[in-house]
Amino acid sequence: MEMGEKVMNSALSVSVLRDVVTRLRLKNNHVFRLLNINPNSKPVLLFLVSISSSSLIVLVYNLMKVVNYTKQRIFDKPEMSSPRRQFYNKSTECREINVPYKNRNLKVKIDRMNQDRYEHDKLTFKRFTRENGSEGISELVVESKFLKKLFVIWRLVLIPKVLHPNSTILLGQLLCLIARTWMSLLVTKLDGQIVRDLIGLRGRSFLRGIIYWFLFAFPASYINSGIKFLTHRLALNFRTNLVRYCHDLYMDPRMVYYKMQFNGNQSEMYKMDSNYIDQYMTEDIKKFSNSLASMFLNVGKPTVDLIFFAVYLRDNIGSIGIAGILMCYFFTGSYLKKHSPNFNKIWKTKTHLEGIYYNYNLNLIKNCEEISFYQGTVIEKNKVHKIFNNLLSHFTTEINAKFHYGLLEEYILKYAWPAFGYFFSGLPILLNYNLSESDSIKSFIVNKRLMLSMADAGSRLMYSIKDLSSLSGVTDRIFTLLLNLHQAHDQNFQYGLGVNGFGSQLKFTSFASRSILYPNAQAGINGTIQTSYPGLRFEQIPVIVPSSEGANGTKLLSRLTFKINQGENLLILGRNGIGKTSILRLISELWPLYDGLLSKPSPNDIFYVSQKSYLFNGSLRDQIIYPLSQIQMLEKGYSDEDLEGYLNDVGLGYLLDRFGSLDYHPNETATMLSDELIVNDKKVKIYNSNLGFGDGKKNWDTLLSGGERQKLIIARVLFHQKRFVILDEPTNAISYDYEDAIFEMMKAKKFTFITISHRETLIKYHDYLLQLNSANSFEFKKVDGGLRTFDNVEKEIDFLKSELSDLEQVKERKKELVSLLSGSEE
C-alpha cells in the first residue's frame, strides 16, 4: 500500500515538474516573440556554447584536482616513500623535485637529459656555422639568416616534434584568431543593423539588436581571454623548454659552466662574453619567449583579419576597390620599411650596454667592503658614470630614431589608411542611387567598420615589423648562446682552438692527416690521461694557460715530471704565479693536457679543496655534506651525530651552540621544507633547505671567519673520506697550532694528500717536496734527514734551540780545521 502511494506521489511530482517546464517554455516563447528574438540565431547559440564550454572546462579542471589529490593521498604516503624515489623515478625515467606551493610540496617531474639528442643537435649547429659564414651580406640575406636561426631553435628546442603540446597550443591559438575575426564580422553586421533600426524607428528590432550585442559580448570576451591565456601559456612553455635545454648543457658533468670562459669563436658573429651569460640565460630567454609567442598574435591576428575582411568587402565594393586598397597599403608599407631604423641593431646594442651596467653594479655589491677599505668610492663612481652615460647616450639615440620614424608612421597608419577606407567605403553609395536611405546608412556603416578594421589590421601588421626586428636581435643572442654551449659541450673541446669553434673537427686518428688538413691542430690537445692509477704521476707535462693559441699559449711550467704512490704525501711550494694551482687544474681536468702523460686515481677517489672556501646557500649540515643532499647522506649510513663528531675533530663543535643545530640556515626567511621518510626502518625528518634563498642579508661568509670557513671545509673532507685529497692553500687562515692538529689528524686517518702552500713548516707532514723555481726549473725530492720531520711545533723549536747552542762550537772547530789545512807539516 505504501509502495503504491510512493509511486503515485512520484508520478504526481513528475507531472507537476513537466507543467512548470512547459509554462517556462511558453513564457520564454512569449518573451522571444515580444522581442522578435530567434532562439536558433547565432548570438543565442554562441552564448549557450560559451556557457556550456566554460562549465565543462571548470568541471574537468576540478575533477583533475580531485583525482591528483586522491592519488597523492593514496600513493604518496610517507610510509611508502623511499629516499631514492624522491630524486629519481625509475618507472617514468624522469627526475622528481619538490617545489614549494602554498605551504606544501608539489612533485614536479623533469625528463632525464638525453646525451644522444644533444650530440645530434650539435651536428646541426656545426652544419649551420659551416654553411653560413660571417662575411658581409645584404640585408635580405640577414633576414633569411634570422629565419634559419629561428627555424633551428624551433625544431630543436621549442617544438622538436609535430605531436608536441606546444603544437596543440598553437593550433588552439589559430582557431581562436579565426573565431575572433568571424565574431568581428558578425558584430560589424549587427552594428549596421542597429544603426539602420534606430534611423528607421524600429523599436523592437533596435531592442533586439541591443540584446544580441550583450549576447555577443560573452563569447567575444571568452575568445579574447582565451587568446591571451594561450599566448602566455605558449610563452611560458617556450621559456621552460629553453631554460631546461640550456641548463642541461650548462650544468653538464663536462663542466660547460667552467669551460665557457675559454671558448673563443673565430667568427665575430658568434662571439660571446661569458661574463654576461647570466643575462643570456635569464632576461634574453624571457624576452625571446615572450616576443616569439606574441609575434604569432601580432602577425596572425591582422593577417587573418585582412584576409577575412578583404573577402567580405569584395562583395560590397568590388575587386577593383580591394585591389586599390591593397596597392595603397603595399606602397605606403614599402615606404615605411625603407625609412625604418635598424631596430635589430639598436636592440642588440642596448642589451649589451644594459648587461655591462648590471654586472658592474653587481661587482659593487660583491666587493663593497674591499672598496670601502681602500676608499675607492670616487674612482668607482666615475666608472659607473661612464658606463651609465654610454647607456644613456644609446637611449637618446634610440628615442630620437623612434620619434622621427613615429611621425611618419603615425601619419600614414593612423590617418592616411583610414582616409582610404572612408573613400572606398563611400564609393558604392555614391555610385548607386537606387538604395534607400536606411540601406545606404547600413551599407556605409558596415563598409566603414570593415575598412577601419582593415586599416587597423594593416597598421598592426606594420607595427609588428619593429617587434620582428627586436625578435631578430634576441634570436641572434639566443642562437649565439646555444651555439657556444654546444661548442663548450663538445667531447673534444679545444679551449678556443678549433674550426668554427668546434674542436671535434681537429680530432683525427692519423697525425699526418691532422697536420695536412689543419696545421693549427699541431697546437691542439695531444696529452694522455690515465685513470685508476695507484698514485699520481706526471711525465713530461707542460703547464699551459688555455687559450686560442693552444699549445703555443703562455707556458707556466715546462715538462713537469714527478711520481708518488698511494700513502705518500706531496707538498708543492713556489712563488706566486709560478703555476701551483694550475697543477691542481690539470689533475682535475679543468685545464687541457696539451702534451705528456698524466696518471691519477679514479675521479671518484679524489677530493679537491680549492683555494677559496666555497660555502653555498644552505643549512650548516649542507656545508659539511656538500655536494650531497641529506637523503644521500642517510643512504650512505651517516647520521647527524657523525657530522657533529667531524665538527669536534676540526675544533668547530662550538658552532652547534652558536647556531642551535645542524638545521640552522643563515636566512631566517628561507624555505625549510621537511618530509618524513623511512630510512633503515626508522622514521627520519628530511629538511630541504636548498629551495629558499631568503632575503640575502646574511650568508655563511659573513657569519664565519676565514679560519672557521677553512676548518669547515676540512670537516667536509673528513665526511667524504676519499683516498686522495688535493688541497690548495687549505690552512693559510688557520693558526699554526690548529694547522698542526689538522694535518696530524689527516695523517692519523691515513689520507693521501697533496698540499699546495707557501708555508715551509708543512714539510714535516709530507713525504715528498716539489719545489717550483721557474718555468724551466723545478726540484722534486724526498723529505729525508735534511728536511727533518717533527711530531709537533714544540719539538721543532727545541731542535732549533739545540742547533743554535752548538753553533759556537762548530765555528771554533771550523777555525781549527782551516788552521791545520793551511799550516806546514812538522
mmCIF file with all atom_site columns, C-alpha atoms in Angstrom, residues 283-351:
data_model
loop_
_atom_site.group_PDB
_atom_site.id
_atom_site.type_symbol
_atom_site.label_atom_id
_atom_site.label_alt_id
_atom_site.label_comp_id
_atom_site.label_asym_id
_atom_site.label_entity_id
_atom_site.label_seq_id
_atom_site.pdbx_PDB_ins_code
_atom_site.Cartn_x
_atom_site.Cartn_y
_atom_site.Cartn_z
_atom_site.occupancy
_atom_site.B_iso_or_equiv
_atom_site.pdbx_formal_charge
_atom_site.auth_seq_id
_atom_site.auth_comp_id
_atom_site.auth_asym_id
_atom_site.auth_atom_id
_atom_site.pdbx_PDB_model_num
ATOM 1  C CA . GLU A 1 283 ? 66.453 38.106 -19.467 1.00 0.00 ? 283 GLU A CA 1
ATOM 2  C CA . ASP A 1 284 ? 67.243 37.178 -23.071 1.00 0.00 ? 284 ASP A CA 1
ATOM 3  C CA . ILE A 1 285 ? 65.427 33.842 -22.887 1.00 0.00 ? 285 ILE A CA 1
ATOM 4  C CA . LYS A 1 286 ? 62.462 35.585 -21.262 1.00 0.00 ? 286 LYS A CA 1
ATOM 5  C CA . LYS A 1 287 ? 62.366 38.307 -23.931 1.00 0.00 ? 287 LYS A CA 1
ATOM 6  C CA . PHE A 1 288 ? 62.746 35.783 -26.730 1.00 0.00 ? 288 PHE A CA 1
ATOM 7  C CA . SER A 1 289 ? 59.920 33.579 -25.440 1.00 0.00 ? 289 SER A CA 1
ATOM 8  C CA . ASN A 1 290 ? 57.537 36.476 -24.901 1.00 0.00 ? 290 ASN A CA 1
ATOM 9  C CA . SER A 1 291 ? 58.405 38.107 -28.234 1.00 0.00 ? 291 SER A CA 1
ATOM 10 C CA . LEU A 1 292 ? 58.008 34.900 -30.224 1.00 0.00 ? 292 LEU A CA 1
ATOM 11 C CA . ALA A 1 293 ? 54.715 33.935 -28.571 1.00 0.00 ? 293 ALA A CA 1
ATOM 12 C CA . SER A 1 294 ? 53.367 37.469 -29.042 1.00 0.00 ? 294 SER A CA 1
ATOM 13 C CA . MET A 1 295 ? 54.558 37.508 -32.650 1.00 0.00 ? 295 MET A CA 1
ATOM 14 C CA . PHE A 1 296 ? 52.011 34.842 -33.577 1.00 0.00 ? 296 PHE A CA 1
ATOM 15 C CA . LEU A 1 297 ? 49.317 37.084 -32.151 1.00 0.00 ? 297 LEU A CA 1
ATOM 16 C CA . ASN A 1 298 ? 50.721 40.341 -33.542 1.00 0.00 ? 298 ASN A CA 1
ATOM 17 C CA . VAL A 1 299 ? 51.174 38.906 -37.027 1.00 0.00 ? 299 VAL A CA 1
ATOM 18 C CA . GLY A 1 300 ? 48.495 36.210 -37.111 1.00 0.00 ? 300 GLY A CA 1
ATOM 19 C CA . LYS A 1 301 ? 45.573 38.358 -35.957 1.00 0.00 ? 301 LYS A CA 1
ATOM 20 C CA . PRO A 1 302 ? 45.991 41.188 -38.513 1.00 0.00 ? 302 PRO A CA 1
ATOM 21 C CA . THR A 1 303 ? 46.766 38.670 -41.261 1.00 0.00 ? 303 THR A CA 1
ATOM 22 C CA . VAL A 1 304 ? 43.571 36.712 -40.600 1.00 0.00 ? 304 VAL A CA 1
ATOM 23 C CA . ASP A 1 305 ? 41.645 39.985 -40.342 1.00 0.00 ? 305 ASP A CA 1
ATOM 24 C CA . LEU A 1 306 ? 42.976 41.231 -43.663 1.00 0.00 ? 306 LEU A CA 1
ATOM 25 C CA . ILE A 1 307 ? 42.047 38.006 -45.432 1.00 0.00 ? 307 ILE A CA 1
ATOM 26 C CA . PHE A 1 308 ? 38.537 37.742 -43.985 1.00 0.00 ? 308 PHE A CA 1
ATOM 27 C CA . PHE A 1 309 ? 37.700 41.429 -44.285 1.00 0.00 ? 309 PHE A CA 1
ATOM 28 C CA . ALA A 1 310 ? 39.051 41.619 -47.831 1.00 0.00 ? 310 ALA A CA 1
ATOM 29 C CA . VAL A 1 311 ? 36.952 38.628 -48.918 1.00 0.00 ? 311 VAL A CA 1
ATOM 30 C CA . TYR A 1 312 ? 33.825 40.087 -47.351 1.00 0.00 ? 312 TYR A CA 1
ATOM 31 C CA . LEU A 1 313 ? 34.434 43.608 -48.668 1.00 0.00 ? 313 LEU A CA 1
ATOM 32 C CA . ARG A 1 314 ? 35.000 42.268 -52.158 1.00 0.00 ? 314 ARG A CA 1
ATOM 33 C CA . ASP A 1 315 ? 31.260 41.543 -52.359 1.00 0.00 ? 315 ASP A CA 1
ATOM 34 C CA . ASN A 1 316 ? 30.429 45.112 -51.256 1.00 0.00 ? 316 ASN A CA 1
ATOM 35 C CA . ILE A 1 317 ? 32.921 47.329 -53.069 1.00 0.00 ? 317 ILE A CA 1
ATOM 36 C CA . GLY A 1 318 ? 34.158 45.005 -55.805 1.00 0.00 ? 318 GLY A CA 1
ATOM 37 C CA . SER A 1 319 ? 37.537 43.602 -56.745 1.00 0.00 ? 319 SER A CA 1
ATOM 38 C CA . ILE A 1 320 ? 38.797 46.959 -58.048 1.00 0.00 ? 320 ILE A CA 1
ATOM 39 C CA . GLY A 1 321 ? 38.204 48.616 -54.681 1.00 0.00 ? 321 GLY A CA 1
ATOM 40 C CA . ILE A 1 322 ? 40.013 45.838 -52.790 1.00 0.00 ? 322 ILE A CA 1
ATOM 41 C CA . ALA A 1 323 ? 42.914 45.950 -55.258 1.00 0.00 ? 323 ALA A CA 1
ATOM 42 C CA . GLY A 1 324 ? 43.179 49.724 -54.829 1.00 0.00 ? 324 GLY A CA 1
ATOM 43 C CA . ILE A 1 325 ? 43.227 49.437 -51.049 1.00 0.00 ? 325 ILE A CA 1
ATOM 44 C CA . LEU A 1 326 ? 45.868 46.692 -51.059 1.00 0.00 ? 326 LEU A CA 1
ATOM 45 C CA . MET A 1 327 ? 48.010 48.661 -53.516 1.00 0.00 ? 327 MET A CA 1
ATOM 46 C CA . CYS A 1 328 ? 47.877 51.700 -51.226 1.00 0.00 ? 328 CYS A CA 1
ATOM 47 C CA . TYR A 1 329 ? 48.862 49.512 -48.275 1.00 0.00 ? 329 TYR A CA 1
ATOM 48 C CA . PHE A 1 330 ? 51.699 47.960 -50.253 1.00 0.00 ? 330 PHE A CA 1
ATOM 49 C CA . PHE A 1 331 ? 53.297 51.206 -51.458 1.00 0.00 ? 331 PHE A CA 1
ATOM 50 C CA . THR A 1 332 ? 52.969 53.048 -48.140 1.00 0.00 ? 332 THR A CA 1
ATOM 51 C CA . GLY A 1 333 ? 54.197 49.977 -46.261 1.00 0.00 ? 333 GLY A CA 1
ATOM 52 C CA . SER A 1 334 ? 57.237 49.688 -48.527 1.00 0.00 ? 334 SER A CA 1
ATOM 53 C CA . TYR A 1 335 ? 57.988 53.357 -47.981 1.00 0.00 ? 335 TYR A CA 1
ATOM 54 C CA . LEU A 1 336 ? 57.820 52.887 -44.213 1.00 0.00 ? 336 LEU A CA 1
ATOM 55 C CA . LYS A 1 337 ? 60.051 49.809 -44.375 1.00 0.00 ? 337 LYS A CA 1
ATOM 56 C CA . LYS A 1 338 ? 62.631 51.682 -46.425 1.00 0.00 ? 338 LYS A CA 1
ATOM 57 C CA . HIS A 1 339 ? 62.827 54.543 -43.910 1.00 0.00 ? 339 HIS A CA 1
ATOM 58 C CA . SER A 1 340 ? 62.656 52.321 -40.824 1.00 0.00 ? 340 SER A CA 1
ATOM 59 C CA . PRO A 1 341 ? 65.689 52.437 -38.489 1.00 0.00 ? 341 PRO A CA 1
ATOM 60 C CA . ASN A 1 342 ? 67.658 49.250 -37.808 1.00 0.00 ? 342 ASN A CA 1
ATOM 61 C CA . PHE A 1 343 ? 65.747 48.225 -34.682 1.00 0.00 ? 343 PHE A CA 1
ATOM 62 C CA . ASN A 1 344 ? 67.605 44.921 -34.617 1.00 0.00 ? 344 ASN A CA 1
ATOM 63 C CA . LYS A 1 345 ? 70.982 46.603 -34.159 1.00 0.00 ? 345 LYS A CA 1
ATOM 64 C CA . ILE A 1 346 ? 69.523 49.152 -31.728 1.00 0.00 ? 346 ILE A CA 1
ATOM 65 C CA . TRP A 1 347 ? 68.082 46.419 -29.511 1.00 0.00 ? 347 TRP A CA 1
ATOM 66 C CA . LYS A 1 348 ? 71.252 44.292 -29.513 1.00 0.00 ? 348 LYS A CA 1
ATOM 67 C CA . THR A 1 349 ? 73.423 47.281 -28.576 1.00 0.00 ? 349 THR A CA 1
ATOM 68 C CA . LYS A 1 350 ? 71.032 48.315 -25.819 1.00 0.00 ? 350 LYS A CA 1
ATOM 69 C CA . THR A 1 351 ? 71.011 44.787 -24.367 1.00 0.00 ? 351 THR A CA 1
#
